[in-house]
């Protein structure tokens, strides 16, 4: 229900679970048929949650040797979650109501991370498919190699993508900016924003589609594109090209400006 959760690499190669010492919270830790199961039961009454002064937060730390594991599933109401570097999971599914989520772990298949109120950060990882979602918070991705599709969905918050490669990229948002720096999709790039700017810095894809209601679309691409644009109120400055993939840009209120930074691609 309520705790900070951390998966950390054990320096001595041991396997242990450390639980915060909070009265009236019972922790159940067991290995069932090769599956590590951790469950916390809060037996406090409603009035026991009321306190004056500092109350230590519950925490749960899982120490495991670095290496490959099967599936990781975390479901929580309130607290921060961190998956440290050194782990590789077959798949990962993290769901949180209130709190920040940070992951440095690799995932062979699909990595799903979702929080209602909080930030999501994925850094230095190699993943299959990557799906990130937050209702109120920022999404930050850096130095990630995604073999499959990538999606980042926010309602209120900014999305910052740096040094990311993937097949297809989808990003949606209601209010917030989107920044793509050295982001390369081998397939399509599909972006939708209601309010917020979309900025490319050395990004590219086979085809690009951007739709914003209120916000500017600007930046640099890595290869020629055939531009198709539509804006109700805004300035348009795009390089004249007749070759390359299609870049379709639609804005209701916003400027559309762009240029090319280089003719070759660098994928990190």
CSV table of C-alpha atoms in Angstrom, one decimal:
chain,number,residue,atom,x,y,z
A,1,UNK,CA,0.0,0.0,0.0
A,2,UNK,CA,2.5,2.6,1.2
A,3,UNK,CA,6.3,2.2,1.0
A,4,UNK,CA,9.4,3.2,-0.9
A,5,UNK,CA,10.5,0.1,-2.9
A,6,UNK,CA,14.0,-0.5,-4.2
A,7,UNK,CA,15.6,-3.4,-6.1
A,8,UNK,CA,19.3,-3.2,-5.5
A,9,UNK,CA,22.3,-5.4,-6.4
A,10,UNK,CA,23.7,-7.2,-3.3
A,11,UNK,CA,27.5,-6.6,-3.0
A,12,UNK,CA,28.0,-10.0,-1.3
A,13,UNK,CA,25.9,-12.0,-3.8
A,14,UNK,CA,23.3,-12.8,-1.1
A,15,UNK,CA,19.5,-12.6,-1.4
A,16,UNK,CA,17.6,-10.8,1.2
A,17,UNK,CA,14.6,-8.5,1.8
A,18,UNK,CA,14.8,-5.6,4.2
A,19,UNK,CA,11.5,-4.2,5.5
A,20,UNK,CA,11.0,-0.9,7.2
A,21,UNK,CA,10.1,-1.2,10.9
A,22,UNK,CA,6.7,0.3,11.0
A,23,UNK,CA,4.3,-0.9,13.7
A,24,UNK,CA,1.1,-2.6,12.6
A,25,UNK,CA,2.5,-3.4,9.1
A,26,UNK,CA,3.1,-7.1,8.5
A,27,UNK,CA,5.4,-8.2,5.8
A,28,UNK,CA,5.1,-11.6,4.1
A,29,UNK,CA,8.1,-12.8,2.2
A,30,UNK,CA,8.2,-16.3,0.6
A,31,UNK,CA,9.5,-18.2,-2.4
A,32,UNK,CA,6.7,-20.2,-4.0
A,33,UNK,CA,7.7,-22.5,-6.9
A,34,UNK,CA,10.7,-20.3,-7.8
A,35,UNK,CA,8.7,-17.1,-7.5
A,36,UNK,CA,9.7,-14.5,-4.9
A,37,UNK,CA,6.5,-13.0,-3.5
A,38,UNK,CA,6.5,-10.0,-1.2
A,39,UNK,CA,3.3,-8.7,0.4
A,40,UNK,CA,2.6,-6.0,3.0
A,41,UNK,CA,-0.5,-5.9,5.1
A,42,UNK,CA,-1.3,-2.6,6.9
A,43,UNK,CA,-3.5,-3.4,9.9
A,44,UNK,CA,-3.6,0.1,11.3
A,45,UNK,CA,-6.9,1.8,12.0
A,46,UNK,CA,-7.7,5.0,10.2
A,47,UNK,CA,-6.9,7.2,13.2
A,48,UNK,CA,-3.4,5.6,13.5
A,49,UNK,CA,-2.5,7.2,10.2
A,50,UNK,CA,-2.9,10.6,11.8
A,51,UNK,CA,0.2,12.0,13.5
A,52,UNK,CA,1.9,15.2,14.5
A,53,UNK,CA,5.5,15.8,13.6
A,54,UNK,CA,7.8,13.6,11.5
A,55,UNK,CA,6.7,10.1,10.6
A,56,UNK,CA,9.3,7.8,9.0
A,57,UNK,CA,8.2,6.4,5.6
A,58,UNK,CA,8.0,2.6,5.2
A,59,UNK,CA,10.6,1.2,2.9
A,60,UNK,CA,11.2,-2.2,1.3
A,61,UNK,CA,14.6,-3.1,-0.3
A,62,UNK,CA,15.1,-6.3,-2.2
A,63,UNK,CA,18.8,-7.3,-2.5
A,64,UNK,CA,19.6,-9.8,-5.3
A,65,UNK,CA,22.7,-10.7,-7.3
A,66,UNK,CA,23.1,-8.9,-10.6
A,67,UNK,CA,21.9,-11.0,-13.6
A,68,UNK,CA,18.9,-12.1,-15.5
A,69,UNK,CA,15.6,-12.9,-13.9
A,70,UNK,CA,12.1,-13.7,-15.1
A,71,UNK,CA,9.1,-11.3,-14.7
A,72,UNK,CA,9.0,-8.4,-12.3
A,73,UNK,CA,5.5,-7.2,-11.1
A,74,UNK,CA,5.0,-4.3,-8.7
A,75,UNK,CA,1.6,-2.9,-7.7
A,76,UNK,CA,1.5,-0.1,-5.1
A,77,UNK,CA,-0.6,2.8,-4.0
A,78,UNK,CA,1.9,5.4,-2.6
A,79,UNK,CA,5.6,5.5,-2.6
A,80,UNK,CA,8.7,5.8,-4.8
A,81,UNK,CA,10.0,2.8,-6.8
A,82,UNK,CA,13.6,2.3,-8.0
A,83,UNK,CA,15.0,-0.6,-10.1
A,84,UNK,CA,18.8,-0.2,-10.0
A,85,UNK,CA,21.4,-1.0,-12.7
A,86,UNK,CA,22.6,-4.6,-13.0
A,87,UNK,CA,19.3,-6.4,-13.5
A,88,UNK,CA,17.8,-7.9,-16.6
A,89,UNK,CA,14.2,-9.1,-16.6
A,90,UNK,CA,12.3,-11.0,-19.2
A,91,UNK,CA,9.4,-8.6,-18.7
A,92,UNK,CA,8.5,-5.8,-16.3
A,93,UNK,CA,5.2,-4.4,-15.2
A,94,UNK,CA,5.1,-1.6,-12.6
A,95,UNK,CA,1.8,0.1,-11.6
A,96,UNK,CA,1.7,3.0,-9.0
A,97,UNK,CA,-0.9,5.5,-7.9
A,98,UNK,CA,1.2,8.2,-6.3
A,99,UNK,CA,5.0,8.4,-6.5
A,100,UNK,CA,8.1,8.5,-8.8
A,101,UNK,CA,9.4,5.5,-10.7
A,102,UNK,CA,13.0,5.1,-11.8
A,103,UNK,CA,14.4,2.1,-13.7
A,104,UNK,CA,17.9,1.3,-15.0
A,105,UNK,CA,17.1,-2.4,-15.7
A,106,UNK,CA,17.1,-4.2,-19.0
A,107,UNK,CA,14.0,-6.0,-20.3
A,108,UNK,CA,13.9,-8.6,-23.0
A,109,UNK,CA,10.3,-8.4,-23.9
A,110,UNK,CA,7.9,-5.6,-22.8
A,111,UNK,CA,8.5,-3.1,-20.0
A,112,UNK,CA,5.3,-1.3,-18.8
A,113,UNK,CA,5.6,1.5,-16.3
A,114,UNK,CA,2.6,3.6,-15.1
A,115,UNK,CA,1.9,6.0,-12.4
A,116,UNK,CA,-1.1,8.3,-11.8
A,117,UNK,CA,0.7,11.2,-10.0
A,118,UNK,CA,4.5,11.2,-10.3
A,119,UNK,CA,7.5,11.2,-12.6
A,120,UNK,CA,8.7,8.3,-14.7
A,121,UNK,CA,12.4,7.9,-15.6
A,122,UNK,CA,14.1,5.2,-17.7
A,123,UNK,CA,17.9,5.5,-18.3
A,124,UNK,CA,20.7,3.4,-19.7
A,125,UNK,CA,18.6,0.4,-20.5
A,126,UNK,CA,18.2,-2.1,-23.4
A,127,UNK,CA,14.5,-3.1,-23.8
A,128,UNK,CA,12.2,-4.9,-26.1
A,129,UNK,CA,9.0,-2.8,-26.1
A,130,UNK,CA,8.7,0.1,-23.8
A,131,UNK,CA,5.4,1.6,-22.7
A,132,UNK,CA,5.4,4.6,-20.2
A,133,UNK,CA,2.4,6.4,-18.8
A,134,UNK,CA,1.7,9.1,-16.2
A,135,UNK,CA,-1.4,11.2,-15.6
A,136,UNK,CA,0.3,14.1,-13.8
A,137,UNK,CA,4.1,14.1,-14.0
A,138,UNK,CA,7.1,14.1,-16.4
A,139,UNK,CA,8.5,11.3,-18.5
A,140,UNK,CA,12.3,11.2,-19.0
A,141,UNK,CA,14.1,8.7,-21.2
A,142,UNK,CA,17.8,8.7,-21.9
A,143,UNK,CA,20.4,6.4,-23.4
A,144,UNK,CA,17.9,3.6,-24.2
A,145,UNK,CA,18.0,1.1,-27.0
A,146,UNK,CA,14.5,-0.2,-27.7
A,147,UNK,CA,14.3,-3.1,-30.1
A,148,UNK,CA,10.6,-2.8,-30.6
A,149,UNK,CA,8.0,0.0,-30.2
A,150,UNK,CA,8.1,2.9,-27.7
A,151,UNK,CA,5.2,4.8,-26.3
A,152,UNK,CA,5.0,7.7,-23.8
A,153,UNK,CA,1.6,9.0,-22.7
A,154,UNK,CA,1.1,11.9,-20.4
A,155,UNK,CA,-1.9,14.1,-19.5
A,156,UNK,CA,-0.2,16.9,-17.7
A,157,UNK,CA,3.6,17.0,-17.8
A,158,UNK,CA,6.7,17.2,-20.0
A,159,UNK,CA,8.3,14.4,-22.0
A,160,UNK,CA,12.1,14.5,-22.6
A,161,UNK,CA,13.6,11.8,-24.8
A,162,UNK,CA,17.4,11.7,-25.4
A,163,UNK,CA,19.5,9.2,-27.2
A,164,UNK,CA,16.7,6.8,-27.9
A,165,UNK,CA,16.4,4.3,-30.8
A,166,UNK,CA,13.2,2.2,-31.5
A,167,UNK,CA,11.0,0.9,-34.2
A,168,UNK,CA,7.8,3.0,-34.0
A,169,UNK,CA,7.4,5.8,-31.5
A,170,UNK,CA,4.1,7.2,-30.2
A,171,UNK,CA,3.7,10.1,-27.8
A,172,UNK,CA,0.5,11.7,-26.6
A,173,UNK,CA,-0.2,14.4,-24.1
A,174,UNK,CA,-2.8,17.0,-23.1
A,175,UNK,CA,-0.6,19.7,-21.5
A,176,UNK,CA,3.2,19.7,-21.7
A,177,UNK,CA,6.2,20.0,-23.9
A,178,UNK,CA,7.9,17.2,-25.9
A,179,UNK,CA,11.7,17.3,-26.6
A,180,UNK,CA,13.4,14.7,-28.8
A,181,UNK,CA,17.2,14.8,-28.9
A,182,UNK,CA,19.0,12.2,-31.0
A,183,UNK,CA,15.8,10.1,-31.2
A,184,UNK,CA,15.7,7.7,-34.2
A,185,UNK,CA,12.8,5.5,-35.1
A,186,UNK,CA,13.3,3.1,-38.0
A,187,UNK,CA,9.5,3.1,-38.7
A,188,UNK,CA,7.1,5.9,-37.9
A,189,UNK,CA,7.0,8.7,-35.3
A,190,UNK,CA,3.5,9.7,-34.2
A,191,UNK,CA,3.0,12.7,-31.9
A,192,UNK,CA,-0.1,14.3,-30.5
A,193,UNK,CA,-0.3,17.3,-28.2
A,194,UNK,CA,-3.1,19.6,-27.1
A,195,UNK,CA,-1.1,22.3,-25.5
A,196,UNK,CA,2.7,22.3,-25.6
A,197,UNK,CA,5.7,22.7,-28.0
A,198,UNK,CA,7.3,19.8,-29.9
A,199,UNK,CA,11.0,20.2,-30.4
A,200,UNK,CA,13.3,18.0,-32.5
A,201,UNK,CA,17.1,18.1,-32.1
A,202,UNK,CA,18.7,15.7,-34.5
A,203,UNK,CA,15.7,13.3,-34.6
A,204,UNK,CA,14.5,11.1,-37.5
A,205,UNK,CA,12.1,8.4,-38.6
A,206,UNK,CA,10.9,6.9,-41.9
A,207,UNK,CA,7.7,8.9,-41.6
A,208,UNK,CA,6.7,11.6,-39.1
A,209,UNK,CA,3.3,12.8,-38.0
A,210,UNK,CA,2.8,15.7,-35.6
A,211,UNK,CA,-0.5,17.2,-34.4
A,212,UNK,CA,-0.8,20.0,-31.9
A,213,UNK,CA,-3.7,22.3,-30.9
A,214,UNK,CA,-1.7,25.0,-29.2
A,215,UNK,CA,2.0,24.8,-29.5
A,216,UNK,CA,5.0,25.3,-31.9
A,217,UNK,CA,6.7,22.5,-33.9
A,218,UNK,CA,10.4,23.2,-34.4
A,219,UNK,CA,13.9,21.8,-34.6
A,220,UNK,CA,16.2,19.8,-36.8
A,221,UNK,CA,15.9,16.4,-38.6
A,222,UNK,CA,18.6,14.1,-39.9
A,223,UNK,CA,17.3,13.4,-43.4
A,224,UNK,CA,15.2,14.9,-46.2
A,225,UNK,CA,11.5,14.8,-45.8
A,226,UNK,CA,8.5,15.7,-48.0
A,227,UNK,CA,6.7,18.2,-45.8
A,228,UNK,CA,2.9,18.5,-45.6
A,229,UNK,CA,1.7,21.1,-43.2
A,230,UNK,CA,-1.4,22.9,-42.1
A,231,UNK,CA,-1.8,25.7,-39.5
A,232,UNK,CA,-4.6,28.0,-38.7
A,233,UNK,CA,-2.6,30.7,-37.1
A,234,UNK,CA,1.1,30.5,-37.2
A,235,UNK,CA,4.3,31.0,-39.2
A,236,UNK,CA,5.8,28.3,-41.4
A,237,UNK,CA,9.5,28.1,-42.3
A,238,UNK,CA,10.5,24.7,-43.7
A,239,UNK,CA,13.3,23.7,-46.1
A,240,UNK,CA,12.1,23.0,-49.7
A,241,UNK,CA,12.5,19.3,-50.4
A,242,UNK,CA,11.0,16.9,-52.9
A,243,UNK,CA,12.5,13.6,-51.7
A,244,UNK,CA,12.4,11.5,-48.6
A,245,UNK,CA,9.7,10.2,-46.2
A,246,UNK,CA,6.6,12.1,-45.4
A,247,UNK,CA,6.5,14.6,-42.5
A,248,UNK,CA,2.9,15.6,-41.8
A,249,UNK,CA,2.5,18.5,-39.4
A,250,UNK,CA,-0.8,20.0,-38.3
A,251,UNK,CA,-1.2,22.9,-35.7
A,252,UNK,CA,-4.2,25.0,-34.8
A,253,UNK,CA,-2.3,27.8,-33.2
A,254,UNK,CA,1.5,27.6,-33.5
A,255,UNK,CA,4.5,28.1,-35.6
A,256,UNK,CA,6.2,25.4,-37.7
A,257,UNK,CA,10.0,25.8,-38.3
A,258,UNK,CA,12.7,23.4,-39.2
A,259,UNK,CA,16.0,22.6,-40.8
A,260,UNK,CA,18.4,19.7,-41.4
A,261,UNK,CA,21.4,19.2,-39.1
A,262,UNK,CA,23.3,16.4,-40.9
A,263,UNK,CA,22.9,13.9,-43.7
A,264,UNK,CA,23.9,10.8,-41.8
A,265,UNK,CA,22.5,9.1,-38.7
A,266,UNK,CA,24.1,8.4,-35.4
A,267,UNK,CA,22.3,5.8,-33.3
A,268,UNK,CA,23.3,5.5,-29.6
